[in-house]
Coordinates of N, CA and C in Angstrom, one line a residue:
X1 N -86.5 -114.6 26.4 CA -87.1 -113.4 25.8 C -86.2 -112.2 25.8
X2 N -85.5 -111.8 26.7 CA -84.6 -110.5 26.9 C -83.4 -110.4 25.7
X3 N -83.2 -112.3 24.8 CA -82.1 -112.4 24.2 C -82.7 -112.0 22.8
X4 N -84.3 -112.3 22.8 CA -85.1 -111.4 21.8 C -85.2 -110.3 21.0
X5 N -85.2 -110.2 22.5 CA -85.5 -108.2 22.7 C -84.4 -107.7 22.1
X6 N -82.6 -108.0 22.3 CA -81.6 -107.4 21.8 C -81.4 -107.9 20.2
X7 N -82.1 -109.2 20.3 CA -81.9 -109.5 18.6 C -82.7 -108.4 17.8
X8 N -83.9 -108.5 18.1 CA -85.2 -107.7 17.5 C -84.5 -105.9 17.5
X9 N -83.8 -105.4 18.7 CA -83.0 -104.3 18.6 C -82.2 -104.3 17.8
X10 N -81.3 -105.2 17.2 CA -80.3 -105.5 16.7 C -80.0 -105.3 15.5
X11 N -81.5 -105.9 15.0 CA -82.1 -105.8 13.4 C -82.7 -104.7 13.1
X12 N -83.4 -103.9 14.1 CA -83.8 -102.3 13.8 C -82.6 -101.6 13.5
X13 N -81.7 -102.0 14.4 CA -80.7 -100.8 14.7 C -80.1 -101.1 13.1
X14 N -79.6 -102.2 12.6 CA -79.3 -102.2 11.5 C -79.6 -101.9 10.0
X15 N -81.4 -101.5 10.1 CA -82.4 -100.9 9.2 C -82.3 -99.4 9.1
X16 N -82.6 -99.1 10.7 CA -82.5 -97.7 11.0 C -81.0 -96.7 10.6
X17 N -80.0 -97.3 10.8 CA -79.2 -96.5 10.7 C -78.5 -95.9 9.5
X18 N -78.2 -97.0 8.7 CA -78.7 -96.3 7.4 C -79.5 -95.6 6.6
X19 N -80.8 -95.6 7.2 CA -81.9 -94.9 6.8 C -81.7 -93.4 7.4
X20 N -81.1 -93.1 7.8 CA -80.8 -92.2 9.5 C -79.5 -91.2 8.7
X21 N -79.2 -92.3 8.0 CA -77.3 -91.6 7.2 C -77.6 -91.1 6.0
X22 N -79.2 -91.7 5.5 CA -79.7 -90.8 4.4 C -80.3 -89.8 4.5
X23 N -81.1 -89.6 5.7 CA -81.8 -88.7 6.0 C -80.6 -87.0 6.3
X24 N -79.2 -87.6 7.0 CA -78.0 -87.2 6.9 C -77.9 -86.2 5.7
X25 N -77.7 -87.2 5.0 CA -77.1 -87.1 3.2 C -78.4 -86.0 3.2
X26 N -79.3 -86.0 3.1 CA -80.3 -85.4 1.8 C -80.7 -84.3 3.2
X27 N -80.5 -84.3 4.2 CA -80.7 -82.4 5.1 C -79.3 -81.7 4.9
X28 N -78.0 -82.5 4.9 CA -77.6 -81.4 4.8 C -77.2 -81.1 3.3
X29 N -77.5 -81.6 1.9 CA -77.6 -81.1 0.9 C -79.0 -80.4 0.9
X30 N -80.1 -80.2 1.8 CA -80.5 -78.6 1.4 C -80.5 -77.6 2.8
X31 N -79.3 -77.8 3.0 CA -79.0 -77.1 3.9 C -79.2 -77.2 5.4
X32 N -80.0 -78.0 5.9 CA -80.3 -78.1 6.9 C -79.1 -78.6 8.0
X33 N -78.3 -78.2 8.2 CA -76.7 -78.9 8.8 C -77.4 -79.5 10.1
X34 N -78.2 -78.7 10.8 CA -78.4 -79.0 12.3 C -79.3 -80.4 12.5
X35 N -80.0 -80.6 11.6 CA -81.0 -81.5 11.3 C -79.9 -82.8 10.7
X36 N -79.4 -82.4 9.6 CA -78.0 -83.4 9.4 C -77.7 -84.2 10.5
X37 N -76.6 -83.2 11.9 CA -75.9 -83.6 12.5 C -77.1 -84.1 13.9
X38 N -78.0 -83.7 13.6 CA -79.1 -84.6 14.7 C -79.2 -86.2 14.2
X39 N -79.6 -86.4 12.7 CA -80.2 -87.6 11.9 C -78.4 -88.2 12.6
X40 N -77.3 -87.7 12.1 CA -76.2 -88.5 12.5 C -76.1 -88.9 13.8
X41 N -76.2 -88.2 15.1 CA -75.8 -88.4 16.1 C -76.8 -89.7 16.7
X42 N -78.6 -89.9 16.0 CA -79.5 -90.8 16.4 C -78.5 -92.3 15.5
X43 N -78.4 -92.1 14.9 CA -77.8 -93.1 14.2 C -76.6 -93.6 14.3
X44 N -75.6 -92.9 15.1 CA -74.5 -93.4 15.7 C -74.5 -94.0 16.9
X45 N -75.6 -93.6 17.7 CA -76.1 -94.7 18.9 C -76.5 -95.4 18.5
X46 N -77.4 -95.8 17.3 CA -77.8 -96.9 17.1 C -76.3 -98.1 16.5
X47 N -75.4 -97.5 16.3 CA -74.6 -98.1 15.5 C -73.5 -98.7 16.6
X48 N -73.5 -97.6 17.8 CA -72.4 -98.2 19.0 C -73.3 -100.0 19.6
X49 N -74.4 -100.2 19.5 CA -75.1 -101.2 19.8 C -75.0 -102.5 18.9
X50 N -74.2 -102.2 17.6 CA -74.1 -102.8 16.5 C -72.6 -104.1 16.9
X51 N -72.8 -105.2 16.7 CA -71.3 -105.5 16.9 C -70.2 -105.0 16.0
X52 N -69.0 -104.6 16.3 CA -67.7 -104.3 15.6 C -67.6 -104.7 14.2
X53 N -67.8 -105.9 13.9 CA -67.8 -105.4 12.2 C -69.0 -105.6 11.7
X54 N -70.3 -105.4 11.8 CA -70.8 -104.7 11.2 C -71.2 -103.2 11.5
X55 N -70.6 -103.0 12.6 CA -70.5 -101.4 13.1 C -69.5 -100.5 12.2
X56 N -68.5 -101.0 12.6 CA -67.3 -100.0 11.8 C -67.7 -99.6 10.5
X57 N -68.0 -99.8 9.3 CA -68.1 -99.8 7.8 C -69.4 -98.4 8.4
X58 N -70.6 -98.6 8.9 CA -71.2 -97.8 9.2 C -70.5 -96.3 10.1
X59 N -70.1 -96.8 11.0 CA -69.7 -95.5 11.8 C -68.8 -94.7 11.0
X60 N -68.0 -95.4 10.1 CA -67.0 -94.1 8.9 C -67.8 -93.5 8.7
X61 N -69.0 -94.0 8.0 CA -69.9 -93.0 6.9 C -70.1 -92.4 7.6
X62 N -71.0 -92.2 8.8 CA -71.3 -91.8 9.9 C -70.6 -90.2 10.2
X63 N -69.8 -90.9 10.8 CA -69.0 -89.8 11.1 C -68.0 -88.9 10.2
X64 N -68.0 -89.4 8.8 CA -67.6 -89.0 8.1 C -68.6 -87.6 7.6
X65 N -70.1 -87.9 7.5 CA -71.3 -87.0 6.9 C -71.4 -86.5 8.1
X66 N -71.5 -86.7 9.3 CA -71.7 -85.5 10.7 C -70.5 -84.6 10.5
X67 N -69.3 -85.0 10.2 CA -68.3 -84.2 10.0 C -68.8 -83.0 9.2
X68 N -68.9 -83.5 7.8 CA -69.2 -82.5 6.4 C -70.2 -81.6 7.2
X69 N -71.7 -82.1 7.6 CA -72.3 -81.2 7.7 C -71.6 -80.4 9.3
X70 N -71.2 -80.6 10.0 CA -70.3 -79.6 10.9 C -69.3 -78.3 10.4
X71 N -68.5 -79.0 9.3 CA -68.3 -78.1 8.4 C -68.9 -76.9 7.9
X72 N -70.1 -77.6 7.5 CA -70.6 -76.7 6.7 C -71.7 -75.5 7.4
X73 N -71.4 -76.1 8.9 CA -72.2 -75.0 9.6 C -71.5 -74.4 10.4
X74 N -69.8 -74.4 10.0 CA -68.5 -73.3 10.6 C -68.5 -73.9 12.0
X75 N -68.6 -75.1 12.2 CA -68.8 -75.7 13.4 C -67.2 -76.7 13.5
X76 N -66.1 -75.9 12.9 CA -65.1 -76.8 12.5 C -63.9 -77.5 13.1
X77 N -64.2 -76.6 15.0 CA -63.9 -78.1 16.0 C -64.5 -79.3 16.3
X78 N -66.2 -79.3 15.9 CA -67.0 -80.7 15.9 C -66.0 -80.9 14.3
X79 N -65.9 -80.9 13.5 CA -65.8 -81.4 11.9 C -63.9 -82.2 12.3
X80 N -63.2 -81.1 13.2 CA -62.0 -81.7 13.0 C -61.9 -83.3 14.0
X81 N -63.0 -83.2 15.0 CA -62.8 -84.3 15.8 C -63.5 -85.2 15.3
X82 N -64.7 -85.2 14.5 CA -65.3 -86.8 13.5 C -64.4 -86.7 12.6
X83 N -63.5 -85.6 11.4 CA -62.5 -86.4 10.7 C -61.7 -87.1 11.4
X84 N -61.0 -86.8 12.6 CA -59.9 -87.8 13.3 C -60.6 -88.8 13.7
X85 N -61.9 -89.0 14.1 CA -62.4 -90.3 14.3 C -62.6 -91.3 13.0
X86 N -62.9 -90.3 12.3 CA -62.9 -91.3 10.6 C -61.6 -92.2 10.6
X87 N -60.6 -91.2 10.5 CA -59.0 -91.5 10.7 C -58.8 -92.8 11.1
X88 N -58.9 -92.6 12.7 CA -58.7 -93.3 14.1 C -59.3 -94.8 13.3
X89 N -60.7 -95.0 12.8 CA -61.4 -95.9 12.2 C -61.1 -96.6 11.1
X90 N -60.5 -95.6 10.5 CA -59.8 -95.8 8.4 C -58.7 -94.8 8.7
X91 N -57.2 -95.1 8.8 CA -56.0 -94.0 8.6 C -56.1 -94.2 7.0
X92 N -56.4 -94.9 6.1 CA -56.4 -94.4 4.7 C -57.7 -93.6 3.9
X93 N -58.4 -93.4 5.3 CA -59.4 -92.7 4.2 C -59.2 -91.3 3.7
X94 N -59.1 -91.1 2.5 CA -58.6 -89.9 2.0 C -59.3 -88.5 2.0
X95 N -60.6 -88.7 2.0 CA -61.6 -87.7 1.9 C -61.7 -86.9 3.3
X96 N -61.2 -87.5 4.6 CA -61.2 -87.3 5.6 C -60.1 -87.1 6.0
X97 N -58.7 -87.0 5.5 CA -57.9 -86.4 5.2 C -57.6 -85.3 5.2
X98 N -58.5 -84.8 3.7 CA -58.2 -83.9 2.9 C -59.3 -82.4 3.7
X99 N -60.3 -83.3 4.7 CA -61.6 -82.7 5.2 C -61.0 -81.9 6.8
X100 N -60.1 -83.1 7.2 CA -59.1 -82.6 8.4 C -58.4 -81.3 7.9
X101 N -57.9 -81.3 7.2 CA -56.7 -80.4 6.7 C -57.4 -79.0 6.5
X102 N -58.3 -79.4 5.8 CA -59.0 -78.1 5.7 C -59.7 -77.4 7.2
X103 N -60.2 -78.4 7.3 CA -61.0 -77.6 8.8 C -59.9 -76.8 9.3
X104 N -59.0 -77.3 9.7 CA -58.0 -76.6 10.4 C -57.9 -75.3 9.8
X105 N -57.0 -75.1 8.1 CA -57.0 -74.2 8.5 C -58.5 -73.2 8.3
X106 N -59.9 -73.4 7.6 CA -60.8 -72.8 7.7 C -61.1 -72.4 9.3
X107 N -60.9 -73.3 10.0 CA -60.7 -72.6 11.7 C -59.9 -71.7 12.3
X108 N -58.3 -72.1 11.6 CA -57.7 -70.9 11.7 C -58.0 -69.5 11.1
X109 N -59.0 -69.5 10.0 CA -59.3 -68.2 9.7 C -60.7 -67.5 9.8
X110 N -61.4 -68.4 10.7 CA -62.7 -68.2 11.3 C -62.8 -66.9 11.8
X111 N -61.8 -66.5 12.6 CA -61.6 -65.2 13.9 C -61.1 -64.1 12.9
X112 N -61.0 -64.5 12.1 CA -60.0 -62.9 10.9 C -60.9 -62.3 9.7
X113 N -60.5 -61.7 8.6 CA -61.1 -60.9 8.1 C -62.0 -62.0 7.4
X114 N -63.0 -61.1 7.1 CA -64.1 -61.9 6.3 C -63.6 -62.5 4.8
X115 N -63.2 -61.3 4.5 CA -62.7 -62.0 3.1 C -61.8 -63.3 2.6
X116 N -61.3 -63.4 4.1 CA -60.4 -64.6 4.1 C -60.8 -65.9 4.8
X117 N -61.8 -65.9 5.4 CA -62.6 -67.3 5.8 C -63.1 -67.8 4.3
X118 N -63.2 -69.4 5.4 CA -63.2 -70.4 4.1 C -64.5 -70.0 3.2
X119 N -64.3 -70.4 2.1 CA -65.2 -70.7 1.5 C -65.4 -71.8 0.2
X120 N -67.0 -72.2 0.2 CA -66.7 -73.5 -1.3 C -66.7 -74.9 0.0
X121 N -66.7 -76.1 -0.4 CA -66.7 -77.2 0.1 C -65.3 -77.7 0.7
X122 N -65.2 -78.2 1.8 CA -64.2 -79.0 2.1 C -63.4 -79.7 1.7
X123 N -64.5 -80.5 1.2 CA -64.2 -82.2 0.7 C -63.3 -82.4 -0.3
X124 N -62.8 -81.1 -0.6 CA -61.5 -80.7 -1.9 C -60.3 -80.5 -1.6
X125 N -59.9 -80.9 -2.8 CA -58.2 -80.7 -2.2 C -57.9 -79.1 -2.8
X126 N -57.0 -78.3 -1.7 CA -57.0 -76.6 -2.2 C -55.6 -76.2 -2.3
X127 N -55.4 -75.4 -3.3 CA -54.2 -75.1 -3.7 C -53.9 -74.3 -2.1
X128 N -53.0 -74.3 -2.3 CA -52.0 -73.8 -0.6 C -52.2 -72.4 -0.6
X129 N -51.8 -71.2 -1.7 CA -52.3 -70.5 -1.9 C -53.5 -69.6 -2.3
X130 N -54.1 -70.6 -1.6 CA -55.5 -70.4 -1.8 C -56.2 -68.8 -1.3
X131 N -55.6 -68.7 0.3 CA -55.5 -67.5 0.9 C -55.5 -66.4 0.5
X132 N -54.2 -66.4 -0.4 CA -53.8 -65.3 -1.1 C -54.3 -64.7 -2.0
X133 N -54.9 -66.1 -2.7 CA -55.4 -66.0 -4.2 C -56.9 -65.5 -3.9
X134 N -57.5 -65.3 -2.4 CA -58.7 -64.9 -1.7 C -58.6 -63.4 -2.1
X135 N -57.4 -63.8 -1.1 CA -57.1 -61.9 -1.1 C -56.9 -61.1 -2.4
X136 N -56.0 -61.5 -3.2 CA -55.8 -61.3 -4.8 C -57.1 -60.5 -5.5
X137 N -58.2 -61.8 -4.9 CA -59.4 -61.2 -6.0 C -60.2 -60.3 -5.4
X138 N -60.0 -60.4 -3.8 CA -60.9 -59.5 -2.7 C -60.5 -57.9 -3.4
X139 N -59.0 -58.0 -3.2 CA -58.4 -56.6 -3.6 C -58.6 -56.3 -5.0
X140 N -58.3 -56.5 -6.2 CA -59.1 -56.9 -7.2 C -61.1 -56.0 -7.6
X141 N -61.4 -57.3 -6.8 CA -63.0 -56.6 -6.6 C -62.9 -55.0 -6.0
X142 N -62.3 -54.8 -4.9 CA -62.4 -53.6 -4.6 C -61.8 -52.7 -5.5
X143 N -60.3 -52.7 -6.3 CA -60.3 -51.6 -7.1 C -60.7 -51.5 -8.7
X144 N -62.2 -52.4 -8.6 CA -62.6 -52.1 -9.8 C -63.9 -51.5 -9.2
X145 N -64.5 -51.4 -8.0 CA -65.4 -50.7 -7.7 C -64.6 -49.5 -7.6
X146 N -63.7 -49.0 -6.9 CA -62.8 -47.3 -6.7 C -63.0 -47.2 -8.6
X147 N -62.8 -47.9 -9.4 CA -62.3 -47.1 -10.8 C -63.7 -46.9 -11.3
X148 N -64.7 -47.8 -11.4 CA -66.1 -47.7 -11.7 C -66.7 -46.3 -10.7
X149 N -66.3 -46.2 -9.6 CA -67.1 -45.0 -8.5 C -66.4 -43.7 -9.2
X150 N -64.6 -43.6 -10.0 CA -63.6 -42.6 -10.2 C -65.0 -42.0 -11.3
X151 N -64.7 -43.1 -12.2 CA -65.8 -42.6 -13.5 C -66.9 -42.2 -13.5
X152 N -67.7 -42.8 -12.4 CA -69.1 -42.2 -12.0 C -69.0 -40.1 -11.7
X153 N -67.7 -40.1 -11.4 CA -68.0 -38.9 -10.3 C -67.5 -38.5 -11.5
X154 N -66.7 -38.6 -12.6 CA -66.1 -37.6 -14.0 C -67.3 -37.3 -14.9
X155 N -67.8 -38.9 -14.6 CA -69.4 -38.1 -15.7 C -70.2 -37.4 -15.0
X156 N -70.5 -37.4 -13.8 CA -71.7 -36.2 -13.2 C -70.7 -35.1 -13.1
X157 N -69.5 -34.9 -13.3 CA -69.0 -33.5 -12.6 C -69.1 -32.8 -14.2
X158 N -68.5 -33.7 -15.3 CA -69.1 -33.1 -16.8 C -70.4 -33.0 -16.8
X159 N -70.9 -33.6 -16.8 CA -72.3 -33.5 -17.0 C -73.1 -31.8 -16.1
X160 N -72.7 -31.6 -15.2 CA -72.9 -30.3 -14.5 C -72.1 -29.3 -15.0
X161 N -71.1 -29.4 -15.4 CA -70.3 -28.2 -16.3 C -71.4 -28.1 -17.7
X162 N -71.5 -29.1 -18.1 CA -72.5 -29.0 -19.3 C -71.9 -29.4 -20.5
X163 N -70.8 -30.2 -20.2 CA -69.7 -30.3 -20.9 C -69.9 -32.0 -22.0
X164 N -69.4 -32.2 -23.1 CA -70.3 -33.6 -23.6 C -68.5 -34.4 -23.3
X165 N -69.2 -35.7 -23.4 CA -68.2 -36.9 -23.1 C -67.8 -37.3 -24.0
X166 N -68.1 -36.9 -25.4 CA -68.2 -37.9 -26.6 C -66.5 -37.7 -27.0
X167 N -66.4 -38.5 -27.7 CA -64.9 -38.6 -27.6 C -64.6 -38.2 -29.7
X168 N -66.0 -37.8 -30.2 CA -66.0 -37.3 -31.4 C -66.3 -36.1 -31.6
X169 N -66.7 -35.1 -30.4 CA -66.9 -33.7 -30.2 C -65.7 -33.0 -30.0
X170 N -64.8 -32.4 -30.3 CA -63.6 -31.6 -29.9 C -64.2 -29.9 -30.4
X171 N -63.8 -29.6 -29.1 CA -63.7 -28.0 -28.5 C -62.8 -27.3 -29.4
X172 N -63.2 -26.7 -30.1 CA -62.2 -25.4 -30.5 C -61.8 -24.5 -30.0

């Protein structure tokens, strides 16, 4: 009976945990990351109980989607240790890779100015100057609000003189 008991476990565990990696998939596409990385973590115990090859193929996905959603809740020392476990599991997997790379540096710019933390999805490959090209538009954005605020203050300060803006009215 007890050899039952682990079969009958055996077979849930193998129902469940893909059910578990969907439930994964579709919390953290509406956002729910925490719920995500809960559905992942019940489902990777179920999957350490699995024998080795039918475990492995699962535990990538696995830990590949507890990654993403870790990511995406700026949680990007859990994200960089399931991409290396992806790795450790698949050194060719490329998505996890390219998910490593990033965390890093989106972690290195966690602690710094706002404008320069990650943003947009991981799971992409980013031009290197990406940083820059942050900052580029950050600074950018700002001096087109200074030139829009410059103009605001030339029409109310005409406007109080009593003076017209029209560029078809000339003062004799």
């Amino acid at each position: 009976p007890p050899a039952d008991d682990r079969q009958l476990q055996e077979e849930l565990d193998k129902v469940a945990a893909p059910a578990l990696n969907g439930l994964c998939l579709s919390e953290a596409k509406m956002g729910s990351y925490e719920r995500a990385i809960l559905a992942a973590d019940l489902a990777l115990g179920m999957v350490e109980r699995l024998a080795p090859d039918k475990a492995d193929p699962m535990r990538i996905e696995l830990q590949y989607n507890r990654c993403i959603a870790h990511g995406e809740n700026r949680n990007y020392g859990e994200a960089i240790k399931d991409a290396q476990k992806v790795l450790e599991l698949c050194p060719t997997h490329v998505k996890a890779k390219i998910v490593l790379k990033n965390c890093k540096t989106a972690k290195s710019r966690e602690g710094g100015e706002k404008a320069l933390r990650w943003k947009g999805p991981l799971d992409v490959v980013r031009n290197e100057g990406s940083a820059t090209a942050d900052m580029v538009q950050t600074i950018l954005n700002v001096g087109m609000w200074i030139v829009m605020a410059a103009i605001l203050v030339m029409i109310v300060f005409f406007a109080q003189r009593g003076e017209s803006f029209s560029m078809y009215n000339h003062h004799k």
